[in-house]
Short mmCIF file of C-alpha atoms and ligand atoms in Angstrom, two decimals:
data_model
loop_
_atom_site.label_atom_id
_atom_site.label_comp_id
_atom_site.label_asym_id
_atom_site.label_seq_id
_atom_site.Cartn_x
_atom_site.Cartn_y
_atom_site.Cartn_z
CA UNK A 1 21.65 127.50 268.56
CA UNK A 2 23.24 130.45 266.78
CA UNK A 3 24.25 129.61 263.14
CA UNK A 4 26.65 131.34 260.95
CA UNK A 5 27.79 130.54 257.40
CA UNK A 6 31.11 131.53 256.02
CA UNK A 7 32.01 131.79 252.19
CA UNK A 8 34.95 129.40 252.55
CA UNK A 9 36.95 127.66 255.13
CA UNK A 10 39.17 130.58 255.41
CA UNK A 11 37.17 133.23 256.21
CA UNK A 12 35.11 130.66 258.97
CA UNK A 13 39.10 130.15 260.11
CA UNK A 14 40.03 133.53 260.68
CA UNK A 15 36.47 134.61 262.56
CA UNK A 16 36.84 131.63 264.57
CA UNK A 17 41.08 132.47 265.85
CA UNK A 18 39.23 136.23 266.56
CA UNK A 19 36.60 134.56 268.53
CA UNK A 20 38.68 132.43 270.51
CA UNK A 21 40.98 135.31 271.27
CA UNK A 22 38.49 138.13 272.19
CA UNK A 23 36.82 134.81 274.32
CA UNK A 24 40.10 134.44 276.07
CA UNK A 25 40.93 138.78 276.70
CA UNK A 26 37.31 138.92 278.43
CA UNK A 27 38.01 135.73 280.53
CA UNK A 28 41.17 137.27 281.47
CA UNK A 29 39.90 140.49 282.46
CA UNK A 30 37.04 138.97 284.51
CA UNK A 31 38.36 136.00 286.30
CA UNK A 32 42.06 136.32 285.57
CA UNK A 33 42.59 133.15 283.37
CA UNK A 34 41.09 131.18 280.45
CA UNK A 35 39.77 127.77 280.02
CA UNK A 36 39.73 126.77 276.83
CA UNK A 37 39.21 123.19 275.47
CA UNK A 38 40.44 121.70 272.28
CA UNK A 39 38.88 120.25 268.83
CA UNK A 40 40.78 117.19 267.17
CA UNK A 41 40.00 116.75 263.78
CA UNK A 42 41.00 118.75 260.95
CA UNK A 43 38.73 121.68 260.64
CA UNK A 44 40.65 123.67 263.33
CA UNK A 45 44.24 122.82 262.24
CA UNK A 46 44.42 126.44 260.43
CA UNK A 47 42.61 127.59 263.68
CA UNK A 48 45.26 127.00 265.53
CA UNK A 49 47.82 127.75 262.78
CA UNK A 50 46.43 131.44 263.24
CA UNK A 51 46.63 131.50 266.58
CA UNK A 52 50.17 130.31 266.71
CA UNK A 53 51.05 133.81 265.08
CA UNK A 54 48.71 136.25 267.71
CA UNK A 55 49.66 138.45 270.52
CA UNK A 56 47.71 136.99 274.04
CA UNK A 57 48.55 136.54 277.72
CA UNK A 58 49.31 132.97 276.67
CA UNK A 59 50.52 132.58 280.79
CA UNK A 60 46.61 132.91 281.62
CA UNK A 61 45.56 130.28 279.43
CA UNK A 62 44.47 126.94 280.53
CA UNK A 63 44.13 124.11 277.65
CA UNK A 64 41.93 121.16 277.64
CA UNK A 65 41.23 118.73 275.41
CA UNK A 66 37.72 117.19 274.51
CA UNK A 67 38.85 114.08 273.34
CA UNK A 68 42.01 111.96 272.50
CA UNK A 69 42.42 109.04 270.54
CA UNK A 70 44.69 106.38 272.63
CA UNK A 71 47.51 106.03 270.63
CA UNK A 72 51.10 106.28 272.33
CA UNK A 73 52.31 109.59 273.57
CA UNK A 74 54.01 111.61 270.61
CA UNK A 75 51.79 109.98 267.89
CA UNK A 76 51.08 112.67 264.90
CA UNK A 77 47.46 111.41 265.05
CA UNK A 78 47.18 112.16 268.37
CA UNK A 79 44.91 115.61 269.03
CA UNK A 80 47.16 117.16 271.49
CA UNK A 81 50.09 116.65 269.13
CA UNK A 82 48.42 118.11 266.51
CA UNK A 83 47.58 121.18 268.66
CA UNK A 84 51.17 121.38 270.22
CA UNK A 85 53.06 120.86 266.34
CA UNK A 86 51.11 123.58 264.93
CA UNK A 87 50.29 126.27 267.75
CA UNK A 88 51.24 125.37 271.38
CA UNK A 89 54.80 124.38 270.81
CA UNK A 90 55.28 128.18 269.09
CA UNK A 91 53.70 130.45 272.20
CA UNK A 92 54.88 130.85 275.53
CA UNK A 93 52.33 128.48 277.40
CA UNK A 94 53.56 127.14 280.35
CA UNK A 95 53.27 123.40 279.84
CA UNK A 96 52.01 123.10 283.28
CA UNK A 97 48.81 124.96 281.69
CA UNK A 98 48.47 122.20 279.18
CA UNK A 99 46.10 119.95 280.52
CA UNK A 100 46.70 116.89 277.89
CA UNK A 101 44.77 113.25 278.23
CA UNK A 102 47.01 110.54 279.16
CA UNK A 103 45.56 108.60 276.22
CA UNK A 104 48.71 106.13 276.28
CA UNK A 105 47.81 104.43 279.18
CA UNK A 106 44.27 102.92 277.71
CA UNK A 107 41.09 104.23 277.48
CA UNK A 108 39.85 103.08 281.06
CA UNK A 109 43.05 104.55 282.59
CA UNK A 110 43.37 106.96 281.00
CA UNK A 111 39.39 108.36 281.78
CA UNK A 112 39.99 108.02 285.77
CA UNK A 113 43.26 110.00 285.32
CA UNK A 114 41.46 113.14 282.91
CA UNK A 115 38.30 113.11 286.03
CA UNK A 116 40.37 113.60 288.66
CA UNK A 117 42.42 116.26 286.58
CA UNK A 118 38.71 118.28 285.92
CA UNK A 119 37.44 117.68 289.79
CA UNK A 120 37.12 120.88 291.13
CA UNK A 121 37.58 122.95 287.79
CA UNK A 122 34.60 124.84 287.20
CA UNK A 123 33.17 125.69 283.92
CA UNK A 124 35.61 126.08 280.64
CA UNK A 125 35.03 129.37 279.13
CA UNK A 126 34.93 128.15 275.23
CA UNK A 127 34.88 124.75 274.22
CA UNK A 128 35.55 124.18 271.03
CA UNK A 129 34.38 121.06 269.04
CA UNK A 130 33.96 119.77 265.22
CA UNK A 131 31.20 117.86 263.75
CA UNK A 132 31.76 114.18 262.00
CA UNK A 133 29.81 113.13 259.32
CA UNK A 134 27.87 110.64 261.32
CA UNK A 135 26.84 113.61 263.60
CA UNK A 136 29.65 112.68 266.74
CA UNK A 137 30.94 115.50 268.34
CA UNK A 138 34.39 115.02 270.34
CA UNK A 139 34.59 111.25 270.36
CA UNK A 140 30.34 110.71 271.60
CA UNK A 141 29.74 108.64 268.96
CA UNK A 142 26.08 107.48 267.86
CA UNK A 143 24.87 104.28 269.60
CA UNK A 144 26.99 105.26 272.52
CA UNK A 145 26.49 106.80 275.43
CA UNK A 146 27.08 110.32 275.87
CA UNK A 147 26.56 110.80 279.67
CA UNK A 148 27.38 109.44 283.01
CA UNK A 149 30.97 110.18 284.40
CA UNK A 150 32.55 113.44 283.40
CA UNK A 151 35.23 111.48 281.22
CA UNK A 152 33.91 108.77 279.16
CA UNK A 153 36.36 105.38 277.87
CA UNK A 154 35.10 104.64 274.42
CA UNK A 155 36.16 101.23 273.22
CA UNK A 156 34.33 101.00 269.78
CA UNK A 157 34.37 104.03 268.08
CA UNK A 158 33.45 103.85 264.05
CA UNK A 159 36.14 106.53 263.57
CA UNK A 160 39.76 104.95 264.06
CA UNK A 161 41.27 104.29 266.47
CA UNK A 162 38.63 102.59 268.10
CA UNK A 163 39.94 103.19 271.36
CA UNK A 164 39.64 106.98 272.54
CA UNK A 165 38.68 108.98 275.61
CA UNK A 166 35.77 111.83 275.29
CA UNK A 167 34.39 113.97 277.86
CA UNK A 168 31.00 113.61 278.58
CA UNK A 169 28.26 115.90 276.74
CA UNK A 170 27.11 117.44 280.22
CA UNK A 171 30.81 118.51 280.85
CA UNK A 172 31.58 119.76 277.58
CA UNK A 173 28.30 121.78 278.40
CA UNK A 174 29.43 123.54 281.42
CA UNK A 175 30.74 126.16 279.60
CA UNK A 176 30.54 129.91 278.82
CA UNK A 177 30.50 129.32 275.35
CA UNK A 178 30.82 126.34 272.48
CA UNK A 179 31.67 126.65 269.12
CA UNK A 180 30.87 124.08 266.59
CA UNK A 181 33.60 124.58 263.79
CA UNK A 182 32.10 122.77 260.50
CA UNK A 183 33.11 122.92 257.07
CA UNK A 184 33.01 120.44 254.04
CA UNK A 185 30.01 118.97 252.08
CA UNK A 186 30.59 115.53 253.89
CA UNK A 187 29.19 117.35 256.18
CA UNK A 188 25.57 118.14 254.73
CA UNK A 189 23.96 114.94 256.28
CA UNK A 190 24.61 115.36 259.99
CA UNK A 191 23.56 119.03 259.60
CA UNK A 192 20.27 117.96 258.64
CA UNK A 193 19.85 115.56 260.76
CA UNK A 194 20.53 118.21 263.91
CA UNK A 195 18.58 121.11 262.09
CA UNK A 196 15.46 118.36 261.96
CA UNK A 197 15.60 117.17 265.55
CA UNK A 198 17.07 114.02 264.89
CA UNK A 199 18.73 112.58 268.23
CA UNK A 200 22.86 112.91 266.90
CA UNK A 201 25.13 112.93 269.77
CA UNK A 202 25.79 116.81 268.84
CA UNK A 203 22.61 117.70 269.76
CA UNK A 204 23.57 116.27 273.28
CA UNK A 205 25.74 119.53 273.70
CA UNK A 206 23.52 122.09 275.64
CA UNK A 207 25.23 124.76 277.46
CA UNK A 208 22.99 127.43 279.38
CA UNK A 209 23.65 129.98 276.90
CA UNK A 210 23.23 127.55 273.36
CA UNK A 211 26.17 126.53 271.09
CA UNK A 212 27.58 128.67 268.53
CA UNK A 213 27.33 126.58 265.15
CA UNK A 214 29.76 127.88 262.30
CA UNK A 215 29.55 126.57 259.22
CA UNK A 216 31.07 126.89 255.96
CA UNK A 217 28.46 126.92 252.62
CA UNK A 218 29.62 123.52 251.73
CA UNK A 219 28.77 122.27 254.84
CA UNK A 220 25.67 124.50 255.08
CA UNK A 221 24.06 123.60 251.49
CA UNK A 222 21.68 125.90 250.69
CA UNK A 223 21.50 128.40 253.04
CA UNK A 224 23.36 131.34 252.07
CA UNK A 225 26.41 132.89 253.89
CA UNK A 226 26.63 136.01 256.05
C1 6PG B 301 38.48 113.61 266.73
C2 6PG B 301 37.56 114.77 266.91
C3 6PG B 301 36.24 114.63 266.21
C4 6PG B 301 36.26 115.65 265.10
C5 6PG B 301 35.21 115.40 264.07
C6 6PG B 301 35.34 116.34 262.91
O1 6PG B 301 39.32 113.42 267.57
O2 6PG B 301 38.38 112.94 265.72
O3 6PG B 301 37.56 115.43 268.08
O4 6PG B 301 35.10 114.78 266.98
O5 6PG B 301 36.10 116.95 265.64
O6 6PG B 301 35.36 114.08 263.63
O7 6PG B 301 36.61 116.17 262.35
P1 6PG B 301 37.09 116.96 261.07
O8 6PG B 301 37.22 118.38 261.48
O9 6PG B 301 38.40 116.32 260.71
O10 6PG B 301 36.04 116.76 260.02
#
């Protein structure tokens, strides 16, 4: 695990909107398009915010989504409608290339539908993902399980809504690259918790090439920023 501390949310936002589009230009240029998955939560709102006003080949990329919480289509608490309100909706995307779970129809439904969409996609080249204060990562909550099918129905998560769908920790870890995206001081306990071994779904993430872990100092406590 790589970690880097920022001095304030900001400055973590801005590196992270640079990293996701220098990600996306050398996924371009080697394989011709870029698979990116999404973060819900609200630590990569300005992310997206920023990259709403940048210059890419938006027609190469390919969005996923981690997780979604099954509310009905449209619903602002929804991740993808998040991500669309502030930064898809404003870039030419195809919306073919938006690769949204159909969260509406129930978590079990709704799971089957996202595997078949993945089956026979290969590795994403960034996955993106936040870090709750319990130490879940997408919607892999503790207690639950975090492996098995690619897509995961998750029918008692302690975060509302209860009902949600969450990819698996091996498939978010068939990636190129991940980048944890934490800031706050709410934060503080989970970060121990990983940085001491302690079994938090986050630690479940384990791409060949480790996870990028960015932090904020509020999040980070005491150690002191880059
Ligand atoms: C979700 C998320 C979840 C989130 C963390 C951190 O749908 O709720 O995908 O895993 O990333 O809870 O959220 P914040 O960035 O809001 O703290």
């Amino acid at each position: 695990m790589n970690e880097r501390v920022f001095p304030d949310p900001a400055s973590l936002q801005a590196a992270a909107a640079d990293y996701i589009l220098e990600a996306a230009r050398a996924a371009i240029a080697a394989r011709g398009s870029y698979r990116l998955v999404l973060a819900g939560g609200e630590t990569p709102r300005s992310v997206y915010a920023r990259l709403a006003k940048a210059r890419a080949a938006w027609d190469r990329w390919l969005i996923y989504f981690g997780d979604e919480r099954c509310l009905p289509a449209g619903a602002v608490q929804r991740n993808d409608v998040m991500a669309h309100s502030v930064w898809l909706d404003q870039v030419p995307i195809p919306p073919a290339n938006v690769h949204s779970i159909p969260a509406e129809l129930g978590a079990d439904t709704a799971a089957a539908r996202y595997a078949d969409a993945l089956a026979g996609i290969g590795d994403f080249d960034l996955v993106l993902l936040g870090l709750g204060e319990d130490g879940h990562t997408a919607s892999l909550f503790p207690g639950q399980p975090t492996g098995g099918p690619d897509v995961l129905a998750v029918h008692a998560a302690p975060k509302p809504p209860p009902e949600r769908v969450t990819l698996s920790a091996a498939r978010l870890s068939r990636a190129r690259q991940v980048l944890f995206l934490v800031t706050g001081d709410n934060k503080h306990g989970a970060l121990t918790d990983w940085r001491q071994g302690r079994d938090i779904p986050a630690r479940h993430i384990s791409p060949p090439g480790g996870v990028e872990l960015w932090l904020d100092t509020n999040a980070a406590g005491s150690i002191s920023a880059t």
